[in-house]
Short mmCIF file of C-alpha atoms and ligand atoms in Angstrom, two decimals:
data_model
loop_
_atom_site.label_atom_id
_atom_site.label_comp_id
_atom_site.label_asym_id
_atom_site.label_seq_id
_atom_site.Cartn_x
_atom_site.Cartn_y
_atom_site.Cartn_z
CA UNK A 1 8.09 -10.28 -19.54
CA UNK A 2 9.08 -6.66 -18.26
CA UNK A 3 9.79 -6.89 -13.97
CA UNK A 4 8.54 -3.61 -11.85
CA UNK A 5 11.29 -1.24 -11.42
CA UNK A 6 9.47 -0.21 -7.94
CA UNK A 7 10.54 -2.45 -5.69
CA UNK A 8 7.55 -1.41 -3.06
CA UNK A 9 4.70 -2.15 -5.52
CA UNK A 10 2.03 -2.85 -3.14
CA UNK A 11 -0.38 -6.09 -3.26
CA UNK A 12 -3.25 -4.84 -4.65
CA UNK A 13 -1.40 -2.72 -7.32
CA UNK A 14 0.56 -5.91 -7.83
CA UNK A 15 -2.29 -8.16 -8.61
CA UNK A 16 -4.59 -5.05 -10.91
CA UNK A 17 -1.84 -4.88 -13.04
CA UNK A 18 -1.35 -8.38 -13.55
CA UNK A 19 -5.36 -9.54 -13.51
CA UNK A 20 -6.95 -6.47 -14.36
CA UNK A 21 -9.91 -8.73 -16.04
CA UNK A 22 -10.79 -9.96 -12.89
CA UNK A 23 -11.60 -6.07 -11.99
CA UNK A 24 -13.06 -5.12 -14.96
CA UNK A 25 -16.08 -8.15 -14.30
CA UNK A 26 -18.18 -6.10 -12.22
CA UNK A 27 -19.50 -2.72 -13.36
CA UNK A 28 -21.38 -2.37 -10.00
CA UNK A 29 -19.01 -3.59 -7.41
CA UNK A 30 -16.52 -0.10 -6.57
CA UNK A 31 -12.86 -2.07 -8.12
CA UNK A 32 -11.08 -0.33 -5.02
CA UNK A 33 -12.00 0.96 -1.43
CA UNK A 34 -10.97 4.41 -0.82
CA UNK A 35 -8.52 3.43 1.16
CA UNK A 36 -6.86 1.93 -1.54
CA UNK A 37 -7.24 4.73 -4.08
CA UNK A 38 -5.38 6.47 -1.55
CA UNK A 39 -2.48 4.65 -1.24
CA UNK A 40 -2.61 4.68 -5.13
CA UNK A 41 -2.88 7.90 -5.24
CA UNK A 42 0.23 8.59 -1.92
CA UNK A 43 2.19 6.51 -4.46
CA UNK A 44 1.55 8.55 -7.57
CA UNK A 45 2.04 12.11 -5.50
CA UNK A 46 5.41 10.98 -4.95
CA UNK A 47 6.85 10.08 -8.13
CA UNK A 48 4.67 13.43 -9.71
CA UNK A 49 5.84 15.92 -7.46
CA UNK A 50 9.59 15.37 -8.74
CA UNK A 51 8.21 15.88 -12.23
CA UNK A 52 7.73 18.74 -14.49
CA UNK A 53 5.42 20.26 -16.16
CA UNK A 54 7.54 19.59 -18.75
CA UNK A 55 9.30 16.26 -18.92
CA UNK A 56 12.76 16.43 -21.02
CA UNK A 57 12.38 12.37 -21.46
CA UNK A 58 16.49 11.59 -22.58
CA UNK A 59 17.72 13.14 -19.12
CA UNK A 60 15.48 10.26 -17.11
CA UNK A 61 17.09 7.68 -19.09
CA UNK A 62 18.16 6.18 -22.65
CA UNK A 63 14.83 4.20 -22.08
CA UNK A 64 12.94 6.69 -24.15
CA UNK A 65 14.58 5.90 -27.72
CA UNK A 66 12.57 2.86 -27.75
CA UNK A 67 8.95 4.96 -27.22
CA UNK A 68 5.61 4.45 -27.57
CA UNK A 69 3.18 6.98 -27.92
CA UNK A 70 -0.15 6.68 -27.15
CA UNK A 71 -3.58 9.53 -27.77
CA UNK A 72 -6.79 9.45 -26.05
CA UNK A 73 -7.79 6.47 -24.23
CA UNK A 74 -11.14 7.96 -22.81
CA UNK A 75 -12.59 4.79 -20.49
CA UNK A 76 -11.61 2.03 -22.92
CA UNK A 77 -9.54 -0.33 -20.44
CA UNK A 78 -9.92 -2.74 -23.54
CA UNK A 79 -7.74 -0.67 -25.92
CA UNK A 80 -5.21 0.28 -23.01
CA UNK A 81 -4.77 -3.55 -22.45
CA UNK A 82 -3.76 -3.90 -26.39
CA UNK A 83 -1.70 -1.10 -26.47
CA UNK A 84 0.78 -2.31 -23.20
CA UNK A 85 1.45 -5.63 -24.88
CA UNK A 86 4.61 -4.70 -26.33
CA UNK A 87 5.62 -2.81 -23.41
CA UNK A 88 4.96 -5.85 -21.05
CA UNK A 89 6.65 -8.19 -23.85
CA UNK A 90 9.84 -5.78 -24.09
CA UNK A 91 9.40 -4.53 -27.89
CA UNK A 92 8.94 -0.93 -26.36
CA UNK A 93 11.06 0.17 -23.49
CA UNK A 94 9.01 3.34 -22.83
CA UNK A 95 5.25 5.25 -23.12
CA UNK A 96 4.13 8.28 -23.07
CA UNK A 97 0.04 8.46 -22.58
CA UNK A 98 -1.11 12.12 -24.37
CA UNK A 99 -4.30 12.21 -21.59
CA UNK A 100 -8.06 11.87 -22.00
CA UNK A 101 -7.66 8.67 -19.93
CA UNK A 102 -11.41 9.49 -18.43
CA UNK A 103 -15.00 10.19 -19.63
CA UNK A 104 -17.26 8.29 -22.11
CA UNK A 105 -16.46 5.00 -22.01
CA UNK A 106 -17.51 2.47 -19.73
CA UNK A 107 -14.15 2.06 -17.77
CA UNK A 108 -12.97 4.85 -16.86
CA UNK A 109 -11.65 4.79 -13.17
CA UNK A 110 -10.33 1.57 -13.79
CA UNK A 111 -8.19 2.52 -17.06
CA UNK A 112 -7.27 5.98 -15.12
CA UNK A 113 -6.03 3.72 -12.03
CA UNK A 114 -4.79 0.89 -14.15
CA UNK A 115 -2.43 3.44 -15.96
CA UNK A 116 -1.55 5.52 -12.57
CA UNK A 117 -0.57 1.65 -11.51
CA UNK A 118 1.30 1.40 -14.31
CA UNK A 119 3.32 4.59 -13.73
CA UNK A 120 4.13 3.45 -9.70
CA UNK A 121 5.48 -0.08 -10.95
CA UNK A 122 7.81 1.94 -13.88
CA UNK A 123 8.32 5.48 -12.47
CA UNK A 124 10.90 6.04 -15.31
CA UNK A 125 9.19 4.40 -18.02
CA UNK A 126 5.65 5.30 -18.47
CA UNK A 127 4.78 9.14 -18.14
CA UNK A 128 1.18 10.58 -18.37
CA UNK A 129 0.30 13.62 -19.51
CA UNK A 130 -3.15 15.88 -18.48
CA UNK A 131 -5.43 16.13 -21.11
CA UNK A 132 -8.21 18.26 -21.21
CA UNK A 133 -10.77 15.57 -19.26
CA UNK A 134 -8.14 15.01 -16.20
CA UNK A 135 -11.19 17.46 -15.01
CA UNK A 136 -13.54 17.29 -12.18
CA UNK A 137 -15.74 19.94 -13.86
CA UNK A 138 -15.83 18.19 -17.01
CA UNK A 139 -16.30 14.87 -16.01
CA UNK A 140 -19.92 15.91 -14.55
CA UNK A 141 -20.71 16.70 -17.83
CA UNK A 142 -19.50 13.50 -19.95
CA UNK A 143 -19.73 10.42 -17.87
CA UNK A 144 -16.88 9.75 -15.44
CA UNK A 145 -18.29 11.66 -12.58
CA UNK A 146 -21.83 9.27 -12.69
CA UNK A 147 -19.33 5.97 -12.59
CA UNK A 148 -17.09 7.45 -9.82
CA UNK A 149 -21.23 8.16 -7.59
CA UNK A 150 -22.12 4.47 -8.92
CA UNK A 151 -19.15 2.54 -7.67
CA UNK A 152 -18.92 5.35 -4.30
CA UNK A 153 -23.53 5.77 -3.74
CA UNK A 154 -22.28 6.68 -0.28
CA UNK A 155 -21.89 10.90 -0.39
CA UNK A 156 -18.73 10.81 1.94
CA UNK A 157 -16.63 8.41 -0.22
CA UNK A 158 -17.68 9.84 -3.35
CA UNK A 159 -16.37 12.86 -2.24
CA UNK A 160 -13.31 11.45 -1.20
CA UNK A 161 -12.50 9.65 -4.68
CA UNK A 162 -12.98 12.81 -6.55
CA UNK A 163 -11.14 15.13 -3.88
CA UNK A 164 -8.08 12.30 -4.99
CA UNK A 165 -9.06 12.21 -8.27
CA UNK A 166 -8.68 15.64 -8.18
CA UNK A 167 -4.85 15.62 -7.03
CA UNK A 168 -3.93 13.23 -9.14
CA UNK A 169 -5.26 15.16 -12.44
CA UNK A 170 -3.00 18.50 -10.89
CA UNK A 171 -0.01 16.25 -10.48
CA UNK A 172 0.37 15.11 -14.36
CA UNK A 173 3.05 16.53 -16.39
CA UNK A 174 1.90 18.79 -19.60
CA UNK A 175 4.10 17.85 -21.92
CA UNK A 176 7.16 15.55 -22.71
CA UNK A 177 9.78 16.20 -25.10
CA UNK A 178 11.14 12.99 -26.66
CA UNK A 179 14.92 12.04 -27.74
CA UNK A 180 13.77 12.42 -31.52
CA UNK A 181 13.07 16.01 -30.36
CA UNK A 182 9.01 15.62 -30.69
CA UNK A 183 6.39 17.25 -28.54
CA UNK A 184 4.01 15.36 -26.87
CA UNK A 185 1.14 17.22 -25.51
CA UNK A 186 -2.72 16.79 -25.59
CA UNK A 187 -4.35 18.95 -28.23
CA UNK A 188 -1.60 21.77 -29.13
CA UNK A 189 0.25 25.38 -29.31
CA UNK A 190 -1.47 28.05 -27.00
CA UNK A 191 -2.24 30.99 -29.08
CA UNK A 192 0.20 33.32 -27.63
CA UNK A 193 3.41 30.86 -25.80
CA UNK A 194 5.90 31.48 -28.28
CA UNK A 195 8.47 29.02 -25.44
CA UNK A 196 8.32 26.03 -24.24
CA UNK A 197 9.67 26.82 -21.05
CA UNK A 198 6.74 28.55 -19.67
CA UNK A 199 5.61 25.01 -19.60
CA UNK A 200 8.11 24.11 -16.86
CA UNK A 201 7.10 27.87 -14.34
CA UNK A 202 2.81 26.39 -14.37
CA UNK A 203 3.31 25.44 -10.90
CA UNK A 204 2.48 21.73 -9.20
CA UNK A 205 -0.54 21.33 -8.53
CA UNK A 206 -1.59 23.34 -11.47
CA UNK A 207 -4.55 24.91 -9.70
CA UNK A 208 -1.88 27.38 -8.01
CA UNK A 209 -1.48 29.51 -10.47
CA UNK A 210 -4.98 31.25 -9.65
CA UNK A 211 -2.81 32.12 -6.27
CA UNK A 212 0.26 33.94 -8.65
CA UNK A 213 -0.31 37.79 -7.56
CA UNK A 214 1.48 38.97 -10.93
CA UNK A 215 -1.52 39.71 -12.81
CA UNK A 216 0.44 39.28 -16.35
CA UNK A 217 2.70 35.96 -15.42
CA UNK A 218 -1.21 34.46 -14.54
CA UNK A 219 -2.78 35.31 -17.58
CA UNK A 220 0.25 33.50 -19.47
CA UNK A 221 0.20 30.40 -17.10
CA UNK A 222 -2.88 29.76 -17.12
CA UNK A 223 -3.89 30.30 -21.18
CA UNK A 224 -0.40 28.12 -21.31
CA UNK A 225 -2.41 25.41 -19.12
CA UNK A 226 -5.31 25.39 -20.48
CA UNK A 227 -4.65 25.77 -24.71
CA UNK A 228 -2.30 22.83 -24.69
CA UNK A 229 -4.61 20.86 -23.50
CA UNK A 230 -7.77 22.04 -25.85
CA UNK A 231 -6.36 23.95 -28.62
CA UNK A 232 -7.29 22.86 -32.34
CA UNK A 233 -5.19 23.11 -35.67
CA UNK A 234 -6.76 24.70 -38.24
CA UNK A 235 -7.41 23.15 -41.39
CA UNK A 236 -9.48 25.70 -43.09
CA UNK A 237 -8.56 29.39 -43.85
CA UNK A 238 -9.80 31.30 -41.08
CA UNK A 239 -12.01 34.32 -41.03
CA UNK A 240 -10.03 35.85 -38.19
CA UNK A 241 -7.44 34.87 -35.69
CA UNK A 242 -9.64 34.48 -32.95
CA UNK A 243 -11.87 32.24 -34.17
CA UNK A 244 -13.05 29.65 -32.11
CA UNK A 245 -12.92 25.89 -32.92
CA UNK A 246 -15.84 23.81 -32.05
CA UNK A 247 -14.19 23.10 -28.53
CA UNK A 248 -14.52 26.47 -27.71
CA UNK A 249 -10.99 26.98 -27.70
CA UNK A 250 -8.34 28.68 -30.34
CA UNK A 251 -7.10 27.35 -33.73
CA UNK A 252 -3.10 27.31 -34.70
CA UNK A 253 -2.29 27.18 -38.20
CA UNK A 254 0.35 25.77 -40.19
CA UNK A 255 2.51 29.07 -39.90
CA UNK A 256 2.33 28.74 -35.93
CA UNK A 257 3.27 25.48 -35.96
CA UNK A 258 6.92 26.33 -38.11
CA UNK A 259 7.40 28.70 -36.01
CA UNK A 260 6.23 27.14 -32.68
CA UNK A 261 8.81 24.09 -34.04
CA UNK A 262 11.70 27.20 -34.93
CA UNK A 263 11.84 28.50 -31.84
CA UNK A 264 11.75 25.69 -29.55
CA UNK A 265 14.06 23.91 -31.78
CA UNK A 266 12.19 20.67 -31.75
CA UNK A 267 11.06 18.96 -35.01
CA UNK A 268 7.23 17.75 -34.58
CA UNK A 269 4.18 17.28 -32.79
CA UNK A 270 2.02 14.77 -31.74
CA UNK A 271 -1.69 15.29 -30.26
CA UNK A 272 -4.35 13.27 -29.33
CA UNK A 273 -7.53 15.23 -28.84
CA UNK A 274 -10.25 15.01 -31.50
CA UNK A 275 -11.90 12.05 -32.45
CA UNK A 276 -13.45 13.67 -36.06
CA UNK A 277 -9.69 13.41 -36.88
CA UNK A 278 -10.08 9.30 -36.67
CA UNK A 279 -7.25 7.19 -35.49
CA UNK A 280 -4.00 8.94 -37.50
CA UNK A 281 -3.81 12.25 -39.69
CA UNK A 282 -1.04 13.62 -40.78
CA UNK A 283 -2.27 17.34 -39.98
CA UNK A 284 0.59 19.18 -41.30
CA UNK A 285 3.21 17.23 -43.19
CA UNK A 286 6.30 16.47 -41.41
CA UNK A 287 5.22 18.41 -38.60
CA UNK A 288 2.11 18.17 -37.07
CA UNK A 289 0.78 14.06 -36.36
CA UNK A 290 -2.89 13.50 -34.87
CA UNK A 291 -3.28 10.29 -33.14
CA UNK A 292 -6.12 8.73 -31.37
CA UNK A 293 -5.99 5.47 -29.37
CA UNK A 294 -9.51 4.00 -29.02
CA UNK A 295 -11.06 1.54 -31.01
CA UNK A 296 -13.46 1.48 -32.19
CA UNK A 297 -14.78 4.33 -30.06
CA UNK A 298 -18.54 3.58 -30.25
CA UNK A 299 -18.70 3.10 -33.80
CA UNK A 300 -16.36 6.47 -34.41
CA UNK A 301 -12.45 5.20 -34.96
CA UNK A 302 -12.17 1.83 -37.64
CA UNK A 303 -9.09 2.28 -36.58
CA UNK A 304 -6.55 3.54 -33.86
CA UNK A 305 -3.12 4.40 -33.79
CA UNK A 306 0.05 4.74 -31.60
CA UNK A 307 3.51 5.86 -32.60
CA UNK A 308 6.76 4.37 -31.89
CA UNK A 309 9.66 6.33 -31.77
CA UNK A 310 12.65 3.46 -32.28
CA UNK A 311 16.58 3.52 -31.30
CA UNK A 312 17.62 3.77 -34.74
CA UNK A 313 15.42 6.96 -36.00
CA UNK A 314 12.76 5.40 -37.57
CA UNK A 315 9.15 6.82 -36.52
CA UNK A 316 6.29 3.80 -37.03
CA UNK A 317 3.02 4.38 -37.27
CA UNK A 318 1.30 1.10 -35.28
CA UNK A 319 -2.25 -0.07 -34.74
CA UNK A 320 -2.88 -1.26 -31.12
CA UNK A 321 -1.75 -4.74 -31.84
CA UNK A 322 1.58 -2.72 -32.82
CA UNK A 323 1.51 -4.15 -36.47
CA UNK A 324 3.64 -1.52 -39.13
CA UNK A 325 1.33 0.37 -40.74
CA UNK A 326 3.63 2.96 -42.27
CA UNK A 327 6.69 5.32 -41.41
CA UNK A 328 6.50 8.65 -40.47
CA UNK A 329 9.73 10.26 -41.17
CA UNK A 330 10.11 8.05 -44.46
CA UNK A 331 6.39 9.37 -45.61
CA UNK A 332 5.09 4.98 -47.04
CA UNK A 333 2.03 4.46 -45.72
CA UNK A 334 0.13 1.80 -46.57
CA UNK A 335 -2.98 1.79 -43.46
CA UNK A 336 -3.80 -2.37 -43.71
CA UNK A 337 -5.36 -4.21 -41.35
CA UNK A 338 -2.50 -6.75 -40.98
CA UNK A 339 -2.14 -10.33 -39.00
CA UNK A 340 0.86 -10.56 -35.94
MN1 MN B 401 -9.76 16.11 -25.19
#
């Protein structure tokens, strides 16, 4: 079993990482005090203030040559605990999560804090990207706000927890580049962002882009910040280039994807964000892959998946129990439920 890289891991985080089920038992009682959440926030800030919004993973270390990429989990701690098992068993050396840890599922606070605790325990192995649901306004509509309210009925405490969550969201990174030149991001390509370097210019905390004086730059950064977490690939012919998706944001096409990869000298994109596409879809052949990693996701996802970039160069599609379900870069797909 893998041991913690961070020697200063505090006892309450340690206890949570070792026995998360004990914290899952009660849906009524707050799993952590405001003070404890404050502590987790401080530790997380120390790590993520250092990471830019565009993380080049092999600059951190060779552990990213054996990498598991995970899509939306949406408050589904049970799926998360299945997904992280191969990491704890040292079958993979690192993980990148594509965002959307909260809302919809019943255990948003625990799911988010579990992943954050993992990133504190293994700061150079676990990378958390920000999805569109890492946003307090969205949490008001999709369940997480109610969950926090239930755990912290005291108004002041609830406000304090929400303020901490907002700070945490604002420090997560937006894009990660793997050693195999794959781009990891929550949703996709912003409409007029030709180069990934623009992502690096988005400030941390993210909301500080609002204070940028140069109007043109501010608009550019805002667009990248929002659309990386919201845009969808167009699976149909668009009537016009400004057509909006059901998310209310823009589409990107096969041509957009080719151009973007070429300009940035990258090979493929991994994204999540749309449960209607199911657990896995090769959206544009060889270059755009969709995964979703919560199962059964209210009966909507029959099989959920992760992607494993291996040290030998193979890219393997895995189910949530780490069984091989196909190879992305050799195009042999079988999709069957196999035993471990
Ligand atoms: Mn999403």
